[in-house]
PDB file of C-alpha atoms in Angstrom:
ATOM      1  CA  MET A   1      -4.778  10.767   8.156  1.00 81.00           C
ATOM      2  CA  GLU A   2      -3.720   7.564  10.537  1.00 92.00           C
ATOM      3  CA  TYR A   3      -3.027   4.571   9.178  1.00 96.00           C
ATOM      4  CA  GLU A   4      -3.697   1.026  10.912  1.00 97.00           C
ATOM      5  CA  ILE A   5      -1.097  -0.700  11.264  1.00 97.00           C
ATOM      6  CA  LEU A   6      -1.355  -4.293  11.091  1.00 96.00           C
ATOM      7  CA  VAL A   7       1.523  -6.740  12.169  1.00 96.00           C
ATOM      8  CA  ASN A   8       0.991 -10.282  12.022  1.00 91.00           C
ATOM      9  CA  ARG A   9       1.761 -13.092  14.597  1.00 93.00           C
ATOM     10  CA  LYS A  10       5.569 -14.569  12.748  1.00 93.00           C
ATOM     11  CA  VAL A  11       6.607 -10.848  13.058  1.00 95.00           C
ATOM     12  CA  LEU A  12       5.758 -10.413  17.536  1.00 95.00           C
ATOM     13  CA  LYS A  13       7.423 -14.137  17.978  1.00 95.00           C
ATOM     14  CA  ASN A  14      10.690 -12.687  16.357  1.00 93.00           C
ATOM     15  CA  LEU A  15      10.173  -9.535  18.089  1.00 94.00           C
ATOM     16  CA  ARG A  16      10.528 -10.875  21.473  1.00 95.00           C
ATOM     17  CA  LYS A  17      14.120 -12.611  20.639  1.00 94.00           C
ATOM     18  CA  LEU A  18      15.228  -9.649  19.396  1.00 95.00           C
ATOM     19  CA  PRO A  19      17.801  -7.591  21.527  1.00 96.00           C
ATOM     20  CA  SER A  20      15.245  -4.734  23.843  1.00 96.00           C
ATOM     21  CA  TRP A  21      17.163  -2.285  21.824  1.00 97.00           C
ATOM     22  CA  VAL A  22      15.797  -3.313  18.955  1.00 95.00           C
ATOM     23  CA  GLN A  23      11.974  -4.167  20.308  1.00 96.00           C
ATOM     24  CA  LYS A  24      12.000  -0.027  21.531  1.00 97.00           C
ATOM     25  CA  LYS A  25      13.048   0.827  17.793  1.00 97.00           C
ATOM     26  CA  PHE A  26      10.512  -1.359  16.354  1.00 97.00           C
ATOM     27  CA  VAL A  27       7.241   0.181  18.470  1.00 97.00           C
ATOM     28  CA  LEU A  28       9.445   3.749  17.578  1.00 97.00           C
ATOM     29  CA  LEU A  29       9.322   2.571  13.669  1.00 97.00           C
ATOM     30  CA  VAL A  30       5.304   1.566  13.861  1.00 97.00           C
ATOM     31  CA  THR A  31       4.515   5.081  15.510  1.00 97.00           C
ATOM     32  CA  ASP A  32       6.320   6.952  12.715  1.00 97.00           C
ATOM     33  CA  LEU A  33       3.786   4.627  10.126  1.00 97.00           C
ATOM     34  CA  LYS A  34       0.884   5.133  12.198  1.00 96.00           C
ATOM     35  CA  ASP A  35       0.739   9.106  12.110  1.00 96.00           C
ATOM     36  CA  ILE A  36       2.874   9.335   8.936  1.00 95.00           C
ATOM     37  CA  GLY A  37       2.498   6.035   6.273  1.00 94.00           C
ATOM     38  CA  PRO A  38       4.905   4.470   4.506  1.00 95.00           C
ATOM     39  CA  GLU A  39       6.995   6.297   3.533  1.00 95.00           C
ATOM     40  CA  GLN A  40       9.823   6.795   5.734  1.00 95.00           C
ATOM     41  CA  PRO A  41      12.812   8.662   4.584  1.00 95.00           C
ATOM     42  CA  GLY A  42      13.837   9.954   7.695  1.00 95.00           C
ATOM     43  CA  TRP A  43      14.627   5.995   8.793  1.00 95.00           C
ATOM     44  CA  GLN A  44      18.117   4.660   8.450  1.00 93.00           C
ATOM     45  CA  ASN A  45      18.717   3.184   5.778  1.00 94.00           C
ATOM     46  CA  TYR A  46      14.985   2.976   4.181  1.00 96.00           C
ATOM     47  CA  SER A  47      14.445   2.272   0.853  1.00 96.00           C
ATOM     48  CA  LYS A  48      11.096   1.735  -1.016  1.00 96.00           C
ATOM     49  CA  LEU A  49      11.259  -1.985  -2.909  1.00 95.00           C
ATOM     50  CA  SER A  50       8.411  -2.611  -5.063  1.00 95.00           C
ATOM     51  CA  ASP A  51       5.745  -0.159  -5.793  1.00 94.00           C
ATOM     52  CA  THR A  52       3.959  -1.734  -2.471  1.00 96.00           C
ATOM     53  CA  LYS A  53       6.974  -2.473  -0.442  1.00 97.00           C
ATOM     54  CA  TYR A  54       9.520  -1.162   2.167  1.00 97.00           C
ATOM     55  CA  HIS A  55      12.447  -1.714   4.427  1.00 97.00           C
ATOM     56  CA  CYS A  56      14.552   0.326   6.602  1.00 97.00           C
ATOM     57  CA  HIS A  57      17.243  -0.527   9.144  1.00 97.00           C
ATOM     58  CA  LEU A  58      15.907  -0.326  12.834  1.00 96.00           C
ATOM     59  CA  GLY A  59      20.461  -1.627  13.528  1.00 93.00           C
ATOM     60  CA  THR A  60      23.192  -2.208  11.795  1.00 91.00           C
ATOM     61  CA  SER A  61      22.215  -6.147  11.719  1.00 94.00           C
ATOM     62  CA  TRP A  62      18.331  -5.726  12.378  1.00 96.00           C
ATOM     63  CA  VAL A  63      15.833  -4.735   9.751  1.00 96.00           C
ATOM     64  CA  ALA A  64      12.012  -4.255   9.137  1.00 97.00           C
ATOM     65  CA  CYS A  65       9.420  -4.911   5.552  1.00 97.00           C
ATOM     66  CA  TRP A  66       6.660  -3.543   5.597  1.00 97.00           C
ATOM     67  CA  LYS A  67       4.364  -3.429   2.736  1.00 97.00           C
ATOM     68  CA  HIS A  68       1.036  -0.973   1.818  1.00 96.00           C
ATOM     69  CA  GLN A  69      -1.541  -1.470  -0.471  1.00 92.00           C
ATOM     70  CA  LYS A  70      -2.211   2.214  -2.880  1.00 89.00           C
ATOM     71  CA  ARG A  71      -5.998   3.770  -1.816  1.00 90.00           C
ATOM     72  CA  THR A  72      -5.590   2.046   1.739  1.00 93.00           C
ATOM     73  CA  ILE A  73      -5.218   3.359   4.872  1.00 95.00           C
ATOM     74  CA  SER A  74      -3.350   0.381   6.146  1.00 96.00           C
ATOM     75  CA  VAL A  75       0.551  -1.111   6.707  1.00 97.00           C
ATOM     76  CA  GLU A  76       0.809  -4.240   7.063  1.00 97.00           C
ATOM     77  CA  VAL A  77       4.587  -5.197   9.083  1.00 97.00           C
ATOM     78  CA  TYR A  78       6.103  -8.924   7.494  1.00 96.00           C
ATOM     79  CA  TYR A  79       9.197  -8.863   8.727  1.00 96.00           C
ATOM     80  CA  VAL A  80      10.943  -7.542  11.851  1.00 96.00           C
ATOM     81  CA  GLY A  81      14.659  -9.122  12.500  1.00 95.00           C
ATOM     82  CA  SER A  82      17.779 -10.114  11.170  1.00 94.00           C
ATOM     83  CA  ARG A  83      19.526  -8.490   7.740  1.00 92.00           C
ATOM     84  CA  GLU A  84      21.133 -11.298   6.458  1.00 89.00           C
ATOM     85  CA  LYS A  85      17.295 -13.533   6.655  1.00 87.00           C
ATOM     86  CA  ALA A  86      15.783 -10.597   5.044  1.00 87.00           C
ATOM     87  CA  PRO A  87      12.627 -11.673   2.519  1.00 88.00           C
ATOM     88  CA  TYR A  88      14.529  -8.971  -0.437  1.00 78.00           C
TER      89      TYR A  88
END
């Protein structure tokens, strides 16, 4: 099953400000989300924040957060940026 990935404008805006290597890792994460789904145990410091929210580290100081509603094929990335400002 292939998942639909939604990335909001704020994430895209923040992503442009991050180092290029973090941007590349984000693209790899989005590819994995699309191909595998919201459960990503292979990613660094992956954890399930709630029944619908997840996060992982893209590097020591950088994280991505996403959410997925059960019985849907869409995954929404709602944050990418520094660990200190992460909404969890």
